[in-house]
Tab-separated table of C-alpha atoms and ligand atoms in Angstrom:
chain	number	residue	atom	x	y	z
A	1	MET	CA	-3.107	-22.142	-36.726
A	2	LYS	CA	-5.022	-22.596	-40.021
A	3	TYR	CA	-4.470	-24.979	-42.370
A	4	VAL	CA	-5.159	-24.790	-46.160
A	5	LEU	CA	-4.818	-27.032	-49.266
A	6	VAL	CA	-5.520	-25.101	-52.540
A	7	SER	CA	-6.082	-27.036	-55.896
A	8	ASN	CA	-5.084	-25.053	-58.797
A	9	TRP	CA	-6.865	-26.417	-61.842
A	10	LYS	CA	-5.479	-23.861	-64.268
A	11	ALA	CA	-6.857	-24.490	-67.815
A	12	ASN	CA	-8.192	-27.835	-67.183
A	13	PHE	CA	-11.037	-29.918	-66.889
A	14	THR	CA	-14.427	-30.335	-68.619
A	15	LEU	CA	-17.876	-30.070	-66.539
A	16	ASP	CA	-17.938	-33.763	-66.090
A	17	GLU	CA	-14.888	-34.009	-64.814
A	18	ALA	CA	-15.039	-31.099	-62.453
A	19	CYS	CA	-18.019	-32.710	-61.020
A	20	LYS	CA	-16.296	-36.311	-60.749
A	21	TRP	CA	-13.460	-34.430	-58.775
A	22	PHE	CA	-15.748	-32.782	-56.508
A	23	GLU	CA	-17.882	-36.100	-55.722
A	24	LEU	CA	-14.731	-37.932	-54.696
A	25	VAL	CA	-12.858	-34.732	-53.048
A	26	SER	CA	-15.766	-33.565	-51.154
A	27	ASN	CA	-16.087	-36.657	-49.291
A	28	PHE	CA	-13.213	-35.220	-46.966
A	29	ASN	CA	-14.361	-33.380	-43.974
A	30	ASN	CA	-12.028	-32.363	-41.467
A	31	PRO	CA	-13.053	-29.284	-39.744
A	32	GLY	CA	-9.158	-28.561	-39.300
A	33	LEU	CA	-8.039	-28.672	-42.673
A	34	ARG	CA	-9.741	-25.840	-45.199
A	35	ILE	CA	-9.823	-27.557	-48.638
A	36	ILE	CA	-10.111	-24.734	-51.811
A	37	ALA	CA	-10.610	-25.776	-55.568
A	38	SER	CA	-9.457	-22.583	-57.672
A	39	VAL	CA	-11.509	-23.473	-60.815
A	40	PRO	CA	-12.254	-22.157	-64.372
A	41	TYR	CA	-15.140	-19.234	-64.611
A	42	PRO	CA	-17.870	-21.443	-66.094
A	43	TYR	CA	-17.969	-24.106	-63.246
A	44	ILE	CA	-18.243	-21.662	-60.365
A	45	GLN	CA	-21.830	-21.454	-60.257
A	46	PHE	CA	-22.700	-25.367	-60.441
A	47	LEU	CA	-19.808	-26.222	-58.339
A	48	ALA	CA	-20.445	-23.697	-55.341
A	49	GLN	CA	-24.036	-24.248	-55.266
A	50	ASN	CA	-24.005	-28.267	-55.583
A	51	TYR	CA	-21.182	-29.461	-53.152
A	52	ARG	CA	-20.171	-28.620	-49.705
A	53	ASN	CA	-16.569	-29.115	-47.743
A	54	ILE	CA	-14.657	-27.303	-50.452
A	55	ASP	CA	-14.632	-23.564	-51.058
A	56	VAL	CA	-14.788	-22.728	-54.828
A	57	PHE	CA	-12.370	-19.907	-56.026
A	58	SER	CA	-11.650	-18.153	-59.094
A	59	GLN	CA	-8.158	-18.077	-60.767
A	60	ASN	CA	-8.215	-14.695	-61.546
A	61	VAL	CA	-10.722	-11.531	-61.823
A	62	SER	CA	-10.902	-8.482	-63.831
A	63	HIS	CA	-9.061	-5.156	-62.927
A	64	VAL	CA	-12.228	-3.235	-64.399
A	65	LEU	CA	-15.333	-3.295	-62.611
A	66	GLY	CA	-17.679	-3.099	-65.741
A	67	GLY	CA	-18.421	-1.701	-68.842
A	68	ALA	CA	-16.940	-1.895	-72.219
A	69	TYR	CA	-14.280	-4.419	-71.736
A	70	THR	CA	-15.425	-7.416	-73.937
A	71	GLY	CA	-14.259	-10.833	-72.502
A	72	GLU	CA	-13.733	-9.384	-68.854
A	73	VAL	CA	-15.185	-11.250	-65.804
A	74	THR	CA	-15.522	-8.931	-63.252
A	75	ILE	CA	-15.876	-9.160	-59.449
A	76	SER	CA	-19.748	-8.510	-59.287
A	77	MET	CA	-20.391	-11.342	-61.749
A	78	LEU	CA	-18.260	-13.880	-59.524
A	79	LYS	CA	-19.734	-12.930	-56.221
A	80	SER	CA	-23.166	-13.263	-58.033
A	81	VAL	CA	-22.419	-16.876	-58.586
A	82	GLY	CA	-21.090	-18.030	-55.082
A	83	PHE	CA	-17.225	-17.641	-55.432
A	84	LYS	CA	-15.325	-17.143	-52.140
A	85	GLY	CA	-12.260	-15.567	-53.550
A	86	SER	CA	-9.640	-15.706	-56.062
A	87	ILE	CA	-5.918	-16.221	-56.747
A	88	ILE	CA	-4.127	-13.420	-57.906
A	89	GLY	CA	-0.660	-12.465	-59.326
A	90	HIS	CA	-0.250	-15.929	-60.334
A	91	SER	CA	3.048	-16.366	-61.892
A	92	GLU	CA	1.484	-17.495	-65.277
A	93	ARG	CA	-0.903	-14.162	-65.177
A	94	ARG	CA	2.049	-12.499	-64.579
A	95	HIS	CA	4.484	-13.827	-67.212
A	96	ILE	CA	2.390	-15.044	-70.063
A	97	PHE	CA	-0.400	-12.409	-69.613
A	98	ASN	CA	2.280	-9.213	-68.529
A	99	GLU	CA	0.264	-8.930	-65.242
A	100	SER	CA	2.277	-6.113	-63.432
A	101	ASP	CA	2.296	-5.519	-59.423
A	102	ASP	CA	0.406	-2.302	-60.388
A	103	VAL	CA	-2.491	-4.788	-62.023
A	104	ILE	CA	-2.147	-6.937	-59.395
A	105	ASN	CA	-2.632	-4.299	-56.762
A	106	LYS	CA	-6.047	-2.962	-58.385
A	107	LYS	CA	-7.247	-6.991	-58.286
A	108	VAL	CA	-6.235	-7.034	-54.737
A	109	LEU	CA	-7.939	-3.820	-53.638
A	110	ILE	CA	-11.130	-4.620	-55.877
A	111	LEU	CA	-11.533	-7.963	-53.939
A	112	GLU	CA	-10.605	-6.205	-50.532
A	113	ASN	CA	-13.702	-3.844	-51.068
A	114	ASN	CA	-15.778	-6.789	-52.145
A	115	SER	CA	-15.226	-8.592	-49.073
A	116	SER	CA	-13.713	-11.312	-51.162
A	117	GLU	CA	-10.551	-13.298	-50.399
A	118	ILE	CA	-7.271	-13.084	-51.783
A	119	ILE	CA	-4.739	-15.704	-52.592
A	120	LEU	CA	-1.763	-13.794	-53.526
A	121	CYS	CA	1.401	-15.120	-55.430
A	122	ILE	CA	4.300	-14.120	-55.317
A	123	GLY	CA	7.575	-15.795	-56.236
A	124	GLU	CA	11.291	-15.309	-58.014
A	125	THR	CA	12.788	-16.626	-61.479
A	126	LEU	CA	15.344	-18.582	-62.163
A	127	ILE	CA	17.424	-15.887	-63.126
A	128	GLU	CA	16.519	-13.584	-60.182
A	129	ARG	CA	17.726	-16.512	-57.663
A	130	ASN	CA	20.623	-17.073	-59.831
A	131	GLU	CA	21.618	-13.285	-59.434
A	132	GLY	CA	21.041	-13.228	-55.572
A	133	ARG	CA	17.958	-11.025	-55.374
A	134	THR	CA	15.339	-13.513	-54.413
A	135	LYS	CA	14.651	-11.328	-51.015
A	136	ASP	CA	14.304	-8.183	-52.633
A	137	VAL	CA	12.128	-9.255	-55.343
A	138	LEU	CA	9.575	-10.946	-52.904
A	139	TYR	CA	9.986	-7.889	-50.621
A	140	ASN	CA	8.999	-5.675	-53.577
A	141	GLN	CA	5.989	-7.987	-54.937
A	142	ILE	CA	4.727	-7.952	-51.207
A	143	VAL	CA	4.833	-4.245	-50.729
A	144	ASN	CA	3.775	-3.264	-54.536
A	145	CYS	CA	0.695	-5.310	-54.651
A	146	LEU	CA	-0.814	-4.613	-51.158
A	147	ARG	CA	-0.299	-1.269	-51.222
A	148	GLY	CA	-3.258	0.533	-49.669
A	149	PHE	CA	-4.454	-3.094	-48.212
A	150	VAL	CA	-5.815	-3.382	-44.637
A	151	ASN	CA	-7.973	-6.207	-43.907
A	152	PHE	CA	-5.328	-9.142	-43.874
A	153	ASN	CA	-8.261	-11.339	-42.707
A	154	LEU	CA	-8.877	-11.625	-46.200
A	155	LEU	CA	-5.523	-12.544	-47.290
A	156	THR	CA	-3.462	-15.706	-47.898
A	157	VAL	CA	-0.178	-15.472	-49.366
A	158	ALA	CA	1.407	-18.396	-51.599
A	159	TYR	CA	4.865	-18.349	-52.182
A	160	GLU	CA	5.741	-19.862	-55.548
A	161	PRO	CA	9.051	-19.905	-56.756
A	162	VAL	CA	8.589	-19.663	-60.342
A	163	TRP	CA	11.382	-22.224	-61.258
A	164	ALA	CA	9.415	-24.415	-59.200
A	165	ILE	CA	6.086	-24.647	-60.993
A	166	GLY	CA	5.241	-27.739	-63.212
A	167	THR	CA	8.983	-28.820	-63.248
A	168	GLY	CA	8.472	-31.616	-60.734
A	169	VAL	CA	11.167	-30.230	-58.573
A	170	PRO	CA	10.275	-28.351	-55.634
A	171	ILE	CA	12.483	-25.785	-53.520
A	172	LYS	CA	14.985	-27.625	-51.048
A	173	ILE	CA	13.253	-27.511	-47.631
A	174	GLU	CA	16.178	-25.445	-45.936
A	175	ASP	CA	15.212	-22.757	-48.670
A	176	LEU	CA	11.466	-22.877	-47.797
A	177	VAL	CA	12.152	-22.285	-44.161
A	178	ASP	CA	14.395	-19.382	-44.813
A	179	ALA	CA	12.163	-17.874	-47.043
A	180	GLU	CA	9.162	-18.450	-44.922
A	181	ARG	CA	11.100	-16.472	-42.207
A	182	PHE	CA	12.066	-13.841	-44.391
A	183	ILE	CA	8.292	-13.627	-45.799
A	184	ARG	CA	6.728	-13.597	-42.335
A	185	LYS	CA	9.467	-11.047	-41.359
A	186	ILE	CA	7.819	-8.595	-44.148
A	187	PHE	CA	4.226	-8.914	-42.722
A	188	LYS	CA	5.545	-8.086	-39.144
A	189	GLN	CA	7.705	-5.224	-40.207
A	190	GLU	CA	5.722	-3.564	-42.841
A	191	PHE	CA	2.098	-4.127	-41.831
A	192	ASN	CA	2.092	-5.405	-37.903
A	193	VAL	CA	0.901	-8.558	-39.142
A	194	ASP	CA	1.890	-11.558	-36.985
A	195	ASP	CA	-0.091	-14.563	-38.608
A	196	ILE	CA	-0.157	-14.346	-42.096
A	197	VAL	CA	-1.932	-17.309	-43.873
A	198	LEU	CA	1.031	-18.466	-45.664
A	199	LEU	CA	1.323	-21.222	-48.458
A	200	TYR	CA	4.165	-22.856	-50.387
A	201	GLY	CA	3.619	-23.570	-54.521
A	202	GLY	CA	5.683	-25.684	-56.681
A	203	SER	CA	5.634	-28.903	-57.571
A	204	VAL	CA	4.119	-29.928	-54.300
A	205	ASP	CA	3.119	-33.572	-54.779
A	206	LYS	CA	2.313	-36.391	-51.773
A	207	GLU	CA	5.720	-36.682	-50.168
A	208	PHE	CA	6.556	-33.162	-50.418
A	209	ILE	CA	3.707	-31.924	-48.523
A	210	LYS	CA	4.974	-34.089	-45.811
A	211	LEU	CA	8.385	-32.275	-45.344
A	212	ILE	CA	6.197	-28.829	-45.138
A	213	LYS	CA	4.265	-30.103	-42.560
A	214	ASN	CA	6.741	-31.619	-40.680
A	215	GLU	CA	9.781	-29.084	-41.295
A	216	THR	CA	8.135	-25.633	-41.603
A	217	THR	CA	5.267	-23.792	-39.940
A	218	MET	CA	3.821	-22.758	-43.443
A	219	ASN	CA	-0.249	-23.021	-43.313
A	220	GLY	CA	-0.244	-25.427	-46.243
A	221	ALA	CA	0.192	-25.546	-50.230
A	222	LEU	CA	-1.096	-24.223	-53.310
A	223	ILE	CA	-0.717	-27.384	-55.351
A	224	GLY	CA	-1.222	-27.635	-59.262
A	225	SER	CA	-0.648	-30.739	-61.520
A	226	ALA	CA	-0.405	-33.254	-58.847
A	227	SER	CA	-3.983	-31.992	-57.301
A	228	TRP	CA	-5.612	-32.626	-60.921
A	229	ASP	CA	-6.323	-36.600	-60.064
A	230	PRO	CA	-8.612	-36.541	-57.275
A	231	GLN	CA	-7.417	-39.658	-55.719
A	232	ASN	CA	-3.677	-38.135	-55.831
A	233	PHE	CA	-5.217	-34.976	-54.491
A	234	LEU	CA	-6.510	-36.945	-51.508
A	235	LYS	CA	-3.298	-38.800	-50.871
A	236	ILE	CA	-1.707	-35.304	-50.594
A	237	ILE	CA	-4.624	-34.002	-48.114
A	238	HIS	CA	-4.272	-37.299	-45.996
A	239	ASN	CA	-0.337	-36.758	-45.840
A	240	PHE	CA	-1.084	-33.299	-44.305
A	241	VAL	CA	-3.422	-33.869	-41.778
B	1	13P	P1	2.597	-27.173	-59.927
B	1	13P	O1	1.832	-27.873	-58.662
B	1	13P	O2	2.108	-28.175	-61.086
B	1	13P	O3	4.051	-27.054	-59.730
B	1	13P	O4	1.730	-25.886	-60.011
B	1	13P	C1	2.154	-25.066	-58.767
B	1	13P	C2	1.097	-24.013	-59.251
B	1	13P	O5	1.403	-22.781	-60.464
B	1	13P	C3	-0.071	-23.574	-58.213
B	1	13P	O6	-0.552	-22.444	-58.259
């Protein structure tokens, strides 16, 4: 079983803060737990070159391969500075920057074609949940975002209910058990994949990580705000190993 904890920095940290975080967190070294930091683009090269024990991911990649697209950061650029993979389809990209399943699918395939890893985020909004549409939404996101995708070794899925992100209130653990069972069933049924690496994200803290560990068979978590203080992230790591 693979165990993974991902810190998603979002649009936070100066270079100085980034180095301090890596100094502290890279002291943790346990081959049984993979630590990933999804960092802002400008820090990828320096962090990937200077620290061991933590895999450096981006938080996005362009859906174009290059050319006259002012401001875009492409897969070739990211590979040339040593990134390992990217978060794709985070709810903040979907809802604030209007990324559709089609655009997310393009990005997933670009990463796959470049042998780079993908952390694909899926999750329902509160309205969708209250209308009883959670399972339909998850199913559609999975099949639409993974159309044409075949190399499941490169894929990690992060189930992040939108209403649980940044609210301080994670999902109820029994609802997570139910969602996990459903998502694993879709991967078996649609792609014949038995062992998809599956993370939970949404207000994970040092207490909720114990529930994930003890009451689910999830592979780990994708963590925002509780991971930004490196000492706090280390507590989460220690409660998960
Ligand atoms: P929080 O942990 O701050 O709720 O953020 C979750 C998230 O969006 C991780 O990608």
